[in-house]
Tab-separated table of C-alpha atoms in Angstrom:
chain	number	residue	atom	x	y	z
A	1	MET	CA	-3.768	13.405	11.548
A	2	GLN	CA	-0.067	13.489	10.654
A	3	ILE	CA	0.513	15.876	7.721
A	4	LEU	CA	3.712	15.449	5.692
A	5	PHE	CA	3.013	18.245	3.188
A	6	GLN	CA	0.188	20.605	2.366
A	7	SER	CA	-0.507	23.335	-0.149
A	8	SER	CA	-3.567	24.996	-1.589
A	9	ASP	CA	-3.773	22.093	-4.084
A	10	LEU	CA	-3.061	18.919	-2.144
A	11	ILE	CA	-2.336	17.199	1.160
A	12	VAL	CA	0.153	14.398	1.791
A	13	CYS	CA	-0.642	12.660	5.064
A	14	VAL	CA	-0.291	9.413	6.998
A	15	LYS	CA	-3.429	7.274	7.156
A	16	PRO	CA	-3.705	5.354	10.429
A	17	VAL	CA	-4.394	1.623	10.405
A	18	GLY	CA	-8.132	0.973	10.780
A	19	VAL	CA	-9.314	4.199	9.140
A	20	THR	CA	-11.205	4.135	5.827
A	21	SER	CA	-9.374	5.976	3.047
A	22	GLN	CA	-12.512	6.987	1.115
A	23	GLY	CA	-16.222	7.483	1.700
A	24	GLU	CA	-18.519	9.985	3.359
A	25	ALA	CA	-18.529	8.678	6.931
A	26	GLN	CA	-17.399	11.151	9.571
A	27	ASN	CA	-14.530	8.853	10.568
A	28	ALA	CA	-13.278	8.412	6.977
A	29	MET	CA	-10.096	10.151	5.867
A	30	PRO	CA	-11.669	12.849	3.619
A	31	GLN	CA	-13.971	14.084	6.373
A	32	MET	CA	-11.299	13.922	9.061
A	33	LEU	CA	-8.875	15.899	6.911
A	34	SER	CA	-11.576	18.410	6.005
A	35	GLN	CA	-12.354	18.963	9.681
A	36	GLN	CA	-8.678	19.285	10.555
A	37	LEU	CA	-7.602	21.592	7.713
A	38	GLY	CA	-10.825	23.121	6.414
A	39	GLY	CA	-12.226	23.006	2.901
A	40	GLN	CA	-13.108	20.154	0.588
A	41	VAL	CA	-10.848	17.106	0.286
A	42	TYR	CA	-10.928	14.771	-2.737
A	43	PRO	CA	-9.575	11.178	-2.664
A	44	VAL	CA	-7.629	10.109	-5.756
A	45	HIS	CA	-6.378	6.684	-4.654
A	46	ARG	CA	-7.110	4.247	-1.837
A	47	LEU	CA	-5.595	2.025	0.815
A	48	ASP	CA	-7.242	-0.949	2.470
A	49	THR	CA	-8.724	0.001	5.834
A	50	GLN	CA	-6.243	-2.214	7.673
A	51	THR	CA	-3.267	-0.714	5.797
A	52	GLY	CA	-1.679	2.479	7.082
A	53	GLY	CA	0.816	4.827	5.513
A	54	VAL	CA	1.373	7.681	3.106
A	55	MET	CA	-1.503	8.988	0.991
A	56	VAL	CA	-2.146	12.084	-1.114
A	57	TYR	CA	-5.487	13.910	-1.307
A	58	ALA	CA	-6.498	16.749	-3.615
A	59	ARG	CA	-7.970	19.997	-2.319
A	60	THR	CA	-9.388	21.190	-5.653
A	61	ASN	CA	-11.087	19.546	-8.612
A	62	ARG	CA	-8.197	20.627	-10.823
A	63	SER	CA	-5.643	19.006	-8.543
A	64	ALA	CA	-7.748	15.846	-8.345
A	65	ALA	CA	-7.768	15.632	-12.139
A	66	SER	CA	-4.002	16.218	-12.278
A	67	LEU	CA	-3.228	13.548	-9.679
A	68	SER	CA	-5.601	11.092	-11.366
A	69	GLU	CA	-3.750	11.681	-14.627
A	70	CYS	CA	-0.438	10.971	-12.851
A	71	ILE	CA	-1.880	7.659	-11.711
A	72	ARG	CA	-3.163	6.852	-15.204
A	73	GLN	CA	0.226	7.622	-16.756
A	74	GLY	CA	2.137	5.710	-14.105
A	75	SER	CA	4.035	8.717	-12.760
A	76	LEU	CA	2.672	8.320	-9.220
A	77	HIS	CA	4.838	5.609	-7.678
A	78	LYS	CA	3.711	3.664	-4.616
A	79	GLU	CA	6.199	1.812	-2.425
A	80	TYR	CA	5.220	-0.512	0.411
A	81	LEU	CA	6.748	-2.529	3.202
A	82	ALA	CA	5.266	-5.909	4.044
A	83	VAL	CA	6.012	-8.678	6.510
A	84	ILE	CA	5.426	-12.073	4.917
A	85	GLU	CA	5.402	-15.526	6.440
A	86	GLY	CA	8.318	-17.501	5.014
A	87	ILE	CA	11.263	-16.621	2.798
A	88	PRO	CA	10.928	-16.100	-0.987
A	89	ALA	CA	13.073	-18.336	-3.189
A	90	GLU	CA	14.679	-15.251	-4.715
A	91	ASP	CA	15.746	-12.147	-2.781
A	92	THR	CA	14.613	-9.875	-5.635
A	93	GLY	CA	11.987	-10.465	-8.252
A	94	THR	CA	8.962	-9.383	-10.256
A	95	LEU	CA	5.550	-10.928	-9.659
A	96	LYS	CA	3.110	-10.990	-12.579
A	97	ASP	CA	-0.386	-12.409	-12.311
A	98	LEU	CA	-3.883	-12.171	-13.705
A	99	LEU	CA	-6.271	-11.133	-10.935
A	100	PHE	CA	-10.032	-11.247	-10.583
A	101	HIS	CA	-11.741	-9.336	-7.788
A	102	ASP	CA	-15.024	-10.785	-6.536
A	103	ARG	CA	-16.920	-7.764	-5.242
A	104	MET	CA	-19.553	-9.865	-3.488
A	105	LYS	CA	-16.887	-11.615	-1.403
A	106	ASN	CA	-14.502	-8.629	-1.430
A	107	LYS	CA	-11.707	-11.036	-2.288
A	108	THR	CA	-9.211	-11.211	-5.136
A	109	TYR	CA	-8.090	-14.387	-6.874
A	110	VAL	CA	-5.200	-15.314	-9.149
A	111	VAL	CA	-6.638	-16.826	-12.342
A	112	ALA	CA	-5.108	-18.565	-15.338
A	113	ARG	CA	-6.807	-16.816	-18.266
A	114	LYS	CA	-8.018	-13.389	-19.332
A	115	ARG	CA	-11.762	-12.900	-19.187
A	116	ALA	CA	-14.205	-10.176	-18.240
A	117	GLY	CA	-13.090	-8.480	-15.040
A	118	VAL	CA	-9.596	-9.990	-15.056
A	119	LYS	CA	-6.683	-7.540	-14.901
A	120	GLU	CA	-2.927	-7.919	-15.059
A	121	ALA	CA	-1.029	-7.209	-11.853
A	122	ILE	CA	2.711	-6.473	-11.638
A	123	LEU	CA	4.989	-5.650	-8.724
A	124	ASP	CA	8.692	-5.691	-7.947
A	125	TYR	CA	9.925	-6.843	-4.559
A	126	HIS	CA	13.184	-6.984	-2.646
A	127	VAL	CA	13.771	-8.897	0.583
A	128	LEU	CA	15.350	-6.541	3.123
A	129	GLN	CA	15.752	-9.035	5.971
A	130	SER	CA	14.575	-12.493	7.042
A	131	VAL	CA	14.365	-13.571	10.674
A	132	GLN	CA	13.372	-16.538	12.816
A	133	SER	CA	10.863	-16.029	15.629
A	134	ASP	CA	8.970	-18.646	17.630
A	135	GLY	CA	10.288	-21.317	15.274
A	136	LYS	CA	8.909	-19.607	12.145
A	137	SER	CA	10.483	-17.566	9.352
A	138	TYR	CA	9.401	-14.036	8.488
A	139	SER	CA	10.657	-11.685	5.780
A	140	LEU	CA	10.531	-7.917	5.514
A	141	VAL	CA	10.032	-7.023	1.853
A	142	HIS	CA	10.073	-3.718	-0.007
A	143	VAL	CA	7.446	-3.600	-2.763
A	144	LEU	CA	7.136	-1.284	-5.756
A	145	LEU	CA	3.717	-1.455	-7.382
A	146	HIS	CA	3.384	-1.123	-11.137
A	147	THR	CA	-0.383	-1.696	-11.067
A	148	GLY	CA	-2.900	-0.884	-8.362
A	149	ARG	CA	-5.285	-3.825	-8.171
A	150	THR	CA	-7.507	-4.489	-5.169
A	151	HIS	CA	-5.602	-6.526	-2.527
A	152	GLN	CA	-2.819	-6.969	-5.087
A	153	ILE	CA	0.187	-7.316	-2.771
A	154	ARG	CA	-1.731	-9.532	-0.372
A	155	VAL	CA	-2.974	-12.017	-2.971
A	156	GLN	CA	0.188	-12.115	-5.101
A	157	PHE	CA	2.369	-13.154	-2.166
A	158	SER	CA	-0.291	-15.449	-0.703
A	159	SER	CA	-0.659	-17.318	-4.002
A	160	ARG	CA	3.035	-18.256	-3.675
A	161	GLY	CA	2.621	-19.628	-0.168
A	162	LEU	CA	3.875	-16.398	1.435
A	163	PRO	CA	0.862	-14.715	3.056
A	164	LEU	CA	1.251	-11.398	4.823
A	165	LEU	CA	1.544	-11.880	8.554
A	166	GLY	CA	-1.877	-11.405	10.153
A	167	ASP	CA	-3.780	-11.512	6.855
A	168	GLY	CA	-6.427	-14.123	7.646
A	169	LYS	CA	-8.333	-13.438	4.439
A	170	TYR	CA	-5.376	-14.618	2.383
A	171	GLY	CA	-4.043	-17.538	4.362
A	172	SER	CA	-2.294	-16.340	7.520
A	173	LYS	CA	-3.168	-18.221	10.695
A	174	ASP	CA	-1.484	-15.613	12.909
A	175	ASN	CA	-3.912	-13.167	14.533
A	176	ARG	CA	-1.398	-11.082	16.483
A	177	CYS	CA	-1.873	-8.203	14.029
A	178	THR	CA	-3.834	-7.189	10.961
A	179	ALA	CA	-2.252	-7.709	7.537
A	180	ALA	CA	1.333	-6.442	7.894
A	181	LEU	CA	1.372	-3.935	5.055
A	182	TRP	CA	2.484	-0.302	5.184
A	183	ALA	CA	2.415	2.359	2.446
A	184	TYR	CA	5.979	3.551	2.918
A	185	ARG	CA	6.595	6.099	0.170
A	186	LEU	CA	4.817	8.097	-2.559
A	187	ARG	CA	6.687	9.714	-5.427
A	188	PHE	CA	5.029	12.006	-7.968
A	189	PRO	CA	5.764	15.199	-9.943
A	190	LEU	CA	4.897	18.444	-8.158
A	191	LYS	CA	5.357	21.604	-10.218
A	192	ASP	CA	7.609	19.662	-12.619
A	193	VAL	CA	9.825	18.405	-9.801
A	194	GLN	CA	9.750	14.758	-8.721
A	195	GLU	CA	8.905	14.803	-5.013
A	196	SER	CA	9.134	11.948	-2.540
A	197	PHE	CA	7.175	11.623	0.704
A	198	PHE	CA	7.723	8.799	3.171
A	199	CYS	CA	6.851	7.593	6.628
A	200	PRO	CA	8.211	4.446	8.327
A	201	PRO	CA	5.793	1.973	9.907
A	202	PRO	CA	5.075	2.295	13.626
A	203	ASP	CA	7.595	1.034	16.152
A	204	ALA	CA	5.382	-1.913	17.059
A	205	PHE	CA	4.884	-5.597	16.231
A	206	PRO	CA	5.522	-6.992	13.645
A	207	TRP	CA	7.872	-4.267	12.384
A	208	THR	CA	9.960	-4.599	15.548
A	209	LEU	CA	11.015	-8.074	14.411
A	210	PHE	CA	13.433	-6.361	12.024
A	211	ASP	CA	16.385	-3.985	12.105
A	212	ARG	CA	14.909	-0.478	12.307
A	213	GLU	CA	17.891	1.015	10.471
A	214	LEU	CA	17.071	-1.086	7.408
A	215	ILE	CA	13.630	0.486	7.246
A	216	SER	CA	14.919	4.048	7.605
A	217	CYS	CA	17.584	3.592	4.896
A	218	ILE	CA	15.406	2.346	2.035
């Protein structure tokens, strides 16, 4: 497992695509990190199994409580890269929706009105580059989450006719990859200093459709 930072309180690492971020299975992130580094590991946030990228885990109950409070207060900032099918009408924007997550179907829907189980979802995005490939348009977008709803990025773009490449659950017909989403950067206060930890997506399709220097300069 790639470790970006570790201390007696926490671990910042890179979750591989296809690995579960939580749970008690031996091939889930907490157990793999515990085996690699020793000691207990506590998850404080999650990534979809098919999404890779930067995550932070606590190593003590006190640190877990502190990181959870950062999330509650909005001082843990999550930035993502995504490859979407198509080109947004605006290069930069804010997406706001009401989302309902159906646990039985494990699928999230944009809905029109507040009701039980419906939560507001907000993100900012910026198009870094758009390209043509095989007669289709694809855009590399940088996303800053303001809320952390289940499948939020995937469903918010899909609802606007811009599904993530490879995301069959939310409208993509392209099966050359899983949903093209990568947790690029985490920023949070560490001993009263705002720290930033990042990792670019792998040098593989679909990220290779775009200028690698753009990704490294975000």
